[in-house]
Tab-separated table of C-alpha atoms in Angstrom:
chain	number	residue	atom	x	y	z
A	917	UNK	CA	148.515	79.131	71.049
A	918	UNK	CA	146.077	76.216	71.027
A	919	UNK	CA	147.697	74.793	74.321
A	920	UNK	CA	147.770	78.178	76.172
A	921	UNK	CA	143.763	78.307	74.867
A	922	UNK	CA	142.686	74.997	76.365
A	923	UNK	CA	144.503	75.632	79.639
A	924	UNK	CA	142.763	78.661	79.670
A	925	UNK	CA	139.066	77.076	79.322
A	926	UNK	CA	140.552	74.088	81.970
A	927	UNK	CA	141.970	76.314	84.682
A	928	UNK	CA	139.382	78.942	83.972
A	929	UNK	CA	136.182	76.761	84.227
A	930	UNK	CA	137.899	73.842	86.974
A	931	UNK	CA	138.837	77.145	89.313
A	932	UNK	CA	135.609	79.153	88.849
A	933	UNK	CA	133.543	76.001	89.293
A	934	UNK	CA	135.625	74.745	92.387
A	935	UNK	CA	135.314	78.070	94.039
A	936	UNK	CA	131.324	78.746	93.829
A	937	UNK	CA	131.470	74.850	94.995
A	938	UNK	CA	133.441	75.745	98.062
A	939	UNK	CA	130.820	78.547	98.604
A	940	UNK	CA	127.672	76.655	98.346
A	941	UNK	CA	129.033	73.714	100.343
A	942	UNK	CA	131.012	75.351	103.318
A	943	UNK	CA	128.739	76.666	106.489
A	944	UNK	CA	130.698	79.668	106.638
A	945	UNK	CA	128.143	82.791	106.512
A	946	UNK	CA	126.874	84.243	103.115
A	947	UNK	CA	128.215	87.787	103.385
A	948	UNK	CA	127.089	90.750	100.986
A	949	UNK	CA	130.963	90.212	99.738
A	950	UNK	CA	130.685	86.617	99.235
A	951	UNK	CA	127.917	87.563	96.623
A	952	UNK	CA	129.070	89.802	94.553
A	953	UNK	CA	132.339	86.975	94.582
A	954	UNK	CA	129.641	84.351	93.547
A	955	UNK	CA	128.121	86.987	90.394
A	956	UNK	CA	132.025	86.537	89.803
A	957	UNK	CA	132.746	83.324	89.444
A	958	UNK	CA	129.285	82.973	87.756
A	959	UNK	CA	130.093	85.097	85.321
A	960	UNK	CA	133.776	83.682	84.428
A	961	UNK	CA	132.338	80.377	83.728
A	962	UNK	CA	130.289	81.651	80.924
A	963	UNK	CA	132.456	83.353	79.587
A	964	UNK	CA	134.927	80.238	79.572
A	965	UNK	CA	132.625	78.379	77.860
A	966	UNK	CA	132.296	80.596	75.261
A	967	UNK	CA	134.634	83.158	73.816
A	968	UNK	CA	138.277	80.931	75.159
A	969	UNK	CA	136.927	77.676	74.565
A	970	UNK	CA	135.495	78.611	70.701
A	971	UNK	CA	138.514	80.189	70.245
A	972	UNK	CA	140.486	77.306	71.335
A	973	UNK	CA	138.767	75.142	68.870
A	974	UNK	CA	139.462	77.411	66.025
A	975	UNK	CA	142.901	77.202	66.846
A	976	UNK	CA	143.612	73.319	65.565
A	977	UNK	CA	142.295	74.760	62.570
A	978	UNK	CA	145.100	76.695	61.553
A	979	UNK	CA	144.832	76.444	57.660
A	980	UNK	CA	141.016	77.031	57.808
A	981	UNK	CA	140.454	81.114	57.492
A	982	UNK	CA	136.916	82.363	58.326
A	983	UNK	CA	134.643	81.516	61.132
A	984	UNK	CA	133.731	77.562	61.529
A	985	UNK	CA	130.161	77.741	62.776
A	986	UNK	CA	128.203	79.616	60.689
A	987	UNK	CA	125.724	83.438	61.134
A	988	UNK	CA	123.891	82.081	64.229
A	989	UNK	CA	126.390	80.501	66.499
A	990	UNK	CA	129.087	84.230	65.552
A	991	UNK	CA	125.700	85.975	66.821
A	992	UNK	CA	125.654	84.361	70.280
A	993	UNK	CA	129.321	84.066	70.408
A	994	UNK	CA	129.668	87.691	69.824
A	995	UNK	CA	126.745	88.439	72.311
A	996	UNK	CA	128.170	86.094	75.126
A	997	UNK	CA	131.359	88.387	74.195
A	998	UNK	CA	130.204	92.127	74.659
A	999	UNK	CA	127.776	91.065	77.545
A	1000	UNK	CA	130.017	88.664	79.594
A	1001	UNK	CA	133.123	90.539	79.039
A	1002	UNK	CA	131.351	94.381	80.053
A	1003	UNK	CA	129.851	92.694	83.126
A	1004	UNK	CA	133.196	91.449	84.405
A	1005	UNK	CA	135.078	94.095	83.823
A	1006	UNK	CA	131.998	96.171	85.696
A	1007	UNK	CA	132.046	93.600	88.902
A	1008	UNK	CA	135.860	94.040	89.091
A	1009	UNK	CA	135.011	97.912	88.950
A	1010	UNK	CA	131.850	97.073	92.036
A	1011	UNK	CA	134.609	94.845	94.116
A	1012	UNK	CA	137.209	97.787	94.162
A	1013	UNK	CA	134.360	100.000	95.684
A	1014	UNK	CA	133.467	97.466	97.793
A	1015	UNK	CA	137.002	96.840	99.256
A	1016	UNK	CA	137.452	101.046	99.478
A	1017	UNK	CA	134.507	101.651	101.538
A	1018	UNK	CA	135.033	98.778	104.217
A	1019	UNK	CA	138.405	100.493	104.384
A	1020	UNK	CA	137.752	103.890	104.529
A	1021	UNK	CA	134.134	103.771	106.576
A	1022	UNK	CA	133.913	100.596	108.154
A	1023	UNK	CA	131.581	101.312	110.818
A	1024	UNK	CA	129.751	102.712	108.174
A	1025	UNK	CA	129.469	99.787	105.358
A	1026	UNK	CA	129.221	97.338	108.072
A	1027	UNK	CA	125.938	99.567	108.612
A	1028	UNK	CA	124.750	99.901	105.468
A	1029	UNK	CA	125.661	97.454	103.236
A	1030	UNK	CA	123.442	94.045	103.401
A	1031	UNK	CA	122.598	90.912	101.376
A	1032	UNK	CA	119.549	92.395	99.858
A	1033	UNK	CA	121.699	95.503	98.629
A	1034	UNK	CA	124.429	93.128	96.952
A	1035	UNK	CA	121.265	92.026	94.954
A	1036	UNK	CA	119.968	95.091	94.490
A	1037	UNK	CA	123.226	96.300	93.254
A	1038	UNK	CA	123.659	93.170	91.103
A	1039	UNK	CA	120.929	94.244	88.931
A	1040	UNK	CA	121.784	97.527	88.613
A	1041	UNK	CA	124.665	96.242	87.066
A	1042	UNK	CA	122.715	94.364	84.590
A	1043	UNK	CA	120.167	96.865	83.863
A	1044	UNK	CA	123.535	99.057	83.467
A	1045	UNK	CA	125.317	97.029	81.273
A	1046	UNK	CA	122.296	95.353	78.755
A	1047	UNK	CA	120.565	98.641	78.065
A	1048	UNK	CA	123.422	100.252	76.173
A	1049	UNK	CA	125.348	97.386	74.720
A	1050	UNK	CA	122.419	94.977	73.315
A	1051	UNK	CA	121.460	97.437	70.514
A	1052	UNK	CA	124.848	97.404	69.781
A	1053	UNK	CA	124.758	93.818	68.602
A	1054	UNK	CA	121.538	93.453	66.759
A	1055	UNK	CA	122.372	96.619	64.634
A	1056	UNK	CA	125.966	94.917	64.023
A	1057	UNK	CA	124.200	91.538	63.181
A	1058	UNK	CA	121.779	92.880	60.722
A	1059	UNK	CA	123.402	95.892	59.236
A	1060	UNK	CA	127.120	95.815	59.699
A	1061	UNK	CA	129.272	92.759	60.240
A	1062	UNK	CA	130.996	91.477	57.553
A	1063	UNK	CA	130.714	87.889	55.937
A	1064	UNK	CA	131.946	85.399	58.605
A	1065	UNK	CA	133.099	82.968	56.203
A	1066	UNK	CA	135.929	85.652	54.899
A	1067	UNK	CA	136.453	88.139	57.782
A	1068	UNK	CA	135.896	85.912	61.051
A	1069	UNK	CA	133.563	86.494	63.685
A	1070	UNK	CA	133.822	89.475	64.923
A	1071	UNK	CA	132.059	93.183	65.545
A	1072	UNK	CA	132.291	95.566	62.463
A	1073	UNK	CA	133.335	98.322	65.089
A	1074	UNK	CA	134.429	100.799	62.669
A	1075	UNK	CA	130.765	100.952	61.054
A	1076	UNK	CA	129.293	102.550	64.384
A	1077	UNK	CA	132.477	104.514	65.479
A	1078	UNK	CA	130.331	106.900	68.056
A	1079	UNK	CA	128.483	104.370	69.482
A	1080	UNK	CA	131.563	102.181	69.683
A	1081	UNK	CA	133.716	104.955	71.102
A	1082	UNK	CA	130.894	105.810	74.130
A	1083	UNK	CA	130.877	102.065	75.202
A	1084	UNK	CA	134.450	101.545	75.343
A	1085	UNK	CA	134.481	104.911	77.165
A	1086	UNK	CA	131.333	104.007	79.711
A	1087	UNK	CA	132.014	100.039	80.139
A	1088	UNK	CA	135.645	99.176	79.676
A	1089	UNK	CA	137.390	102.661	80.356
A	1090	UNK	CA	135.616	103.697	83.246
A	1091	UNK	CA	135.531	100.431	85.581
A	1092	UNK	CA	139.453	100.117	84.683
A	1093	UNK	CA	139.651	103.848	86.206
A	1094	UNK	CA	137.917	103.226	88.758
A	1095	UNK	CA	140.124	100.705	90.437
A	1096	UNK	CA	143.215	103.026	89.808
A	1097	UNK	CA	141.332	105.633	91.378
A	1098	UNK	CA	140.054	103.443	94.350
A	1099	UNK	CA	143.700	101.906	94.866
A	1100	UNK	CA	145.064	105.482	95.043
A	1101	UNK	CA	143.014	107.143	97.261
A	1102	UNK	CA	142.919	104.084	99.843
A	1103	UNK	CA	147.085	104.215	99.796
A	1104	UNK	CA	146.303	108.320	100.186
A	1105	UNK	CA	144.240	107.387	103.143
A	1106	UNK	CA	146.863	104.934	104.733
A	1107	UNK	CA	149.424	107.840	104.278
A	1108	UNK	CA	147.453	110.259	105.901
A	1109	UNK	CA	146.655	108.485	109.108
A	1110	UNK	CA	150.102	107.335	109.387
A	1111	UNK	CA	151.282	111.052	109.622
A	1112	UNK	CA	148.174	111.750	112.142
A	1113	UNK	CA	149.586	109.001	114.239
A	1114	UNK	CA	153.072	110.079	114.058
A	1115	UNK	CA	152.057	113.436	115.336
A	1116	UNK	CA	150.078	112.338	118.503
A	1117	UNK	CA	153.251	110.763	119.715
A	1118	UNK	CA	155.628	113.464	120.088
A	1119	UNK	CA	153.116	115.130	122.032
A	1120	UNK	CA	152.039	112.684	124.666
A	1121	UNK	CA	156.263	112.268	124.781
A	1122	UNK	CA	156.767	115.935	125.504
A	1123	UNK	CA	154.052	115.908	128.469
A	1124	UNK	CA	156.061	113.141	129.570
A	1125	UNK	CA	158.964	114.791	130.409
A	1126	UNK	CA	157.538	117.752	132.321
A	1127	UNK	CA	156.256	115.412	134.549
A	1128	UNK	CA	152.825	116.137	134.504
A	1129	UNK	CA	151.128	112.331	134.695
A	1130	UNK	CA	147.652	113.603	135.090
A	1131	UNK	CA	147.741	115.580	132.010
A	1132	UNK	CA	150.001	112.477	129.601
A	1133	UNK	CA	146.950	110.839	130.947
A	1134	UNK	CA	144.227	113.557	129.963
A	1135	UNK	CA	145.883	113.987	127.273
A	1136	UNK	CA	146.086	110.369	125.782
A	1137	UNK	CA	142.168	109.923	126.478
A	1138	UNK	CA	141.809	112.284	124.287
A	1139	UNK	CA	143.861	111.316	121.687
A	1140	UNK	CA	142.587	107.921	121.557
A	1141	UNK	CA	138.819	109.423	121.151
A	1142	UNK	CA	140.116	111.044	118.251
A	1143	UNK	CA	142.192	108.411	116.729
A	1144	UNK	CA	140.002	105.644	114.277
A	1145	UNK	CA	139.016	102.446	116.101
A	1146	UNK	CA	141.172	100.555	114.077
A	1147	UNK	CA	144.374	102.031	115.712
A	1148	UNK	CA	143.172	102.028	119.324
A	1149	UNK	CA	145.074	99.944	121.735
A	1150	UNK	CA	143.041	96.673	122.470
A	1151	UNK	CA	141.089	93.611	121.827
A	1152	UNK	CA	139.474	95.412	118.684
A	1153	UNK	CA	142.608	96.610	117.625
A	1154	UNK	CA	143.874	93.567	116.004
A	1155	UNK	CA	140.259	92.147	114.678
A	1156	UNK	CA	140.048	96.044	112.508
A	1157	UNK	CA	143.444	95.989	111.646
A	1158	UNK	CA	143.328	92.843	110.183
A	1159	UNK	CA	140.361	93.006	108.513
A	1160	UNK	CA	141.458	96.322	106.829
A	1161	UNK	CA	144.920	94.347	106.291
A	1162	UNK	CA	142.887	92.017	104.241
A	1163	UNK	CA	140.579	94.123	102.250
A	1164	UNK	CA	143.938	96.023	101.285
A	1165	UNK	CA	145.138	92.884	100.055
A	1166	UNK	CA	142.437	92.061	97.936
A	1167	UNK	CA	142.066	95.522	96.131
A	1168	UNK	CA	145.667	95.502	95.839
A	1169	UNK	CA	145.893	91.782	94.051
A	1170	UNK	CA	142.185	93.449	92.061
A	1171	UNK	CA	144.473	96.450	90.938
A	1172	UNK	CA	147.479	94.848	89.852
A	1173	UNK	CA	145.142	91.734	88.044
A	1174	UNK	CA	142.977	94.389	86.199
A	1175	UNK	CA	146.141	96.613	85.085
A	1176	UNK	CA	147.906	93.716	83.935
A	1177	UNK	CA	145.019	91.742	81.943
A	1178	UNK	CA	143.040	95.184	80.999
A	1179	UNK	CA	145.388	98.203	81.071
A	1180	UNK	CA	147.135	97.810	77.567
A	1181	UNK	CA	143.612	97.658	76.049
A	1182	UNK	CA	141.926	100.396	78.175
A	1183	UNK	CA	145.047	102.770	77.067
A	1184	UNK	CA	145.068	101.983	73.657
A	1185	UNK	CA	141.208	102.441	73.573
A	1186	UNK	CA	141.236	105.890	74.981
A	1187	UNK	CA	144.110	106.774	72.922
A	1188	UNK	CA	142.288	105.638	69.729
A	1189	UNK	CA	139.009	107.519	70.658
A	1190	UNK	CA	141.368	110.874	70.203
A	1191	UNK	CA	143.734	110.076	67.582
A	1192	UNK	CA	141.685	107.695	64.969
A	1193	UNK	CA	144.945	107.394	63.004
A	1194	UNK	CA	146.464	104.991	65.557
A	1195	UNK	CA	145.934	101.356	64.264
A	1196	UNK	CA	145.755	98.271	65.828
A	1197	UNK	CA	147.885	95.788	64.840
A	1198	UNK	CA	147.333	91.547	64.705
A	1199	UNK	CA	149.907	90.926	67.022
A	1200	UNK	CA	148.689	93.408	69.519
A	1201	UNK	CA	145.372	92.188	69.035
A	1202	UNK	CA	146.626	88.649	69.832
A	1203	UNK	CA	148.329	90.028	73.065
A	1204	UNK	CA	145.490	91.798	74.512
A	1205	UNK	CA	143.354	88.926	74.051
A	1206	UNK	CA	146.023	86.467	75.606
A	1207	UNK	CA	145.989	89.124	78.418
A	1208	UNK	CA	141.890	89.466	78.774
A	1209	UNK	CA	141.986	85.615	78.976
A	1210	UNK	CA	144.387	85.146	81.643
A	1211	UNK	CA	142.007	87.363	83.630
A	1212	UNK	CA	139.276	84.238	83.746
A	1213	UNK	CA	142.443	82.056	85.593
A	1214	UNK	CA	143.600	84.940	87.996
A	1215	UNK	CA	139.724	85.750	89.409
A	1216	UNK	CA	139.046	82.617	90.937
A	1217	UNK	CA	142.238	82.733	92.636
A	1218	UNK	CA	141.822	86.196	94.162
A	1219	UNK	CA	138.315	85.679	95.136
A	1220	UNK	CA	138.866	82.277	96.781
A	1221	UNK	CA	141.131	83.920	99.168
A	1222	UNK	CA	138.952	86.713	99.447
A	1223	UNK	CA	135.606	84.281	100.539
A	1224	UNK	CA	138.170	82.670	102.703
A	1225	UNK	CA	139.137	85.400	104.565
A	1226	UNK	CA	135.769	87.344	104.595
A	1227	UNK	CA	133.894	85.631	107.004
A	1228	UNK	CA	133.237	84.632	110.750
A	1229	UNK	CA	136.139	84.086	112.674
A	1230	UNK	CA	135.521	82.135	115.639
A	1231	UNK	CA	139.167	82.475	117.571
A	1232	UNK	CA	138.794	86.392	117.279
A	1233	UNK	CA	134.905	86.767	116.843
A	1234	UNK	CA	135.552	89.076	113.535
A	1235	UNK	CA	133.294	89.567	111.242
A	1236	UNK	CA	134.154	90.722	107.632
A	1237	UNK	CA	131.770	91.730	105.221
């Protein structure tokens, strides 16, 4: 456990810090994407810092029960731990919407969506996370939590079980379900188009063989006028496609990182918050924090290739945002 700890603070903090690096240092242009990857790796940093790397410490400690620090360092430790944790799980939530609409609308987000609205969106997400959660901890600190040197560090969750139950609910349940939901309906979307464009062909085919060339030639005019730019035959077709190709890729990798590191948590959660008899066990509790950890190692990974692949393209002139 200690070893699997410190790699997590090494990988976690070397990748983070070596992709905003790459950012700030490469002359490729700042997209409203790139941004919201930036909050991202911003975000994973501090929270390597703090919750993986105390917890690695306390781990060569085996024999030593309690918390090591003392009242003040739990409080920040616990705060850097509801904060950092909500807000990541929120921006993977914010990156899956992000991904849907440039898929779904492109024409559209490419439209809309602009530097100064990543910002703007940004601190929404702040506003939306702080306001709830902070009373939660100064009401825990001062009321609730039990004595550090005998139970650990950690929130006395059981003392505000509403409260408790509405945040899990509104910042860990939700953003979770709202990548499922975006990675369904874009693979609902892909499956509907495909049939559309199975169904124009048979019907340019039969005009073929009655002959008629002026109307297969009407007739595939109007087709195409019909059919989304990103299937049209020409020297667009391969810049949408691919940049569609690659958004798909990243929500994809986002969906299958956030069920893996998140979804045994999120479904025991909303489980719990109907049937209070279901307990959690240590061991479980030691797997779903392995898995939340591993989550600060996979990010940086994803959202390299993301920045990587979201920008100017000179060969093709594409333009990913």
């Amino acid at each position: 456990m200690p070893i699997f700890l410190v790699s997590v603070v090494f990988f976690g903090i070397t990748l983070n810090l070596a992709g905003a690096v790459d950012f700030f240092k490469n002359r490729r242009p700042k997209t409203p994407l790139s941004i919201t990857v930036v909050h991202l790796y911003a975000l994973n940093i501090l929270l390597a810092l703090t919750q993986p790397m105390m917890n690695s410490i306390s781990s060569f400690f085996p024999g030593r029960s309690g918390w090591l620090w003392g009242n003040r360092v739990c409080d920040l430790y616990l705060l850097a731990n509801i904060m950092l944790n909500c807000l990541i799980l929120n921006s993977h939530g914010l990156l899956a919407l992000n991904r849907t609409w440039a898929i779904l609308s492109p024409f559209t987000y490419r439209r809309l969506v602009s530097r100064k609205l990543s910002l703007q969106v940004i601190a929404g997400l702040w506003v939306y996370v702080v306001l709830p959660e902070f009373p939660f901890w100064p009401m825990d600190a001062v009321e609730y939590r039990k004595p550090v040197e005998k139970f650990s560090c950690m929130i006395n969750a059981n003392a505000q079980p509403v409260y408790n139950s509405i945040a899990q609910l509104v910042h860990y349940t939700f953003p979770v379900g709202v990548v499922w939901v975006a990675f369904v309906v874009v693979i609902l979307h892909k499956i509907g188009r495909r049939s559309k464009l199975t169904s124009v062909n048979p019907v340019i085919a039969s005009a073929s063989d009655t002959g008629a060339t002026a109307a297969i030639t009407a007739g595939t005019h109007a087709r195409r006028e019909q059919v989304p730019c990103s299937v049209i035959i020409g020297p667009g077709r391969k810049t949408a496609k691919e940049r569609e190709a690659r958004s798909f890729v990243v929500l994809t990798i986002l969906t299958v990182g956030v069920t893996v590191c998140y979804g045994p948590h999120t479904v025991f959660a909303a489980l719990r918050n109907f049937a209070v008899s279901i307990e959690e066990s240590p061991s479980f509790r030691q797997t779903v924090g392995i898995m939340v950890s591993c989550q600060v190692v996979l990010d940086p990974v994803l959202l390299i290739w993301t920045l990587r692949n979201a920008n100017c393209r000179k060969k093709t002139g594409a333009i990913e945002h």
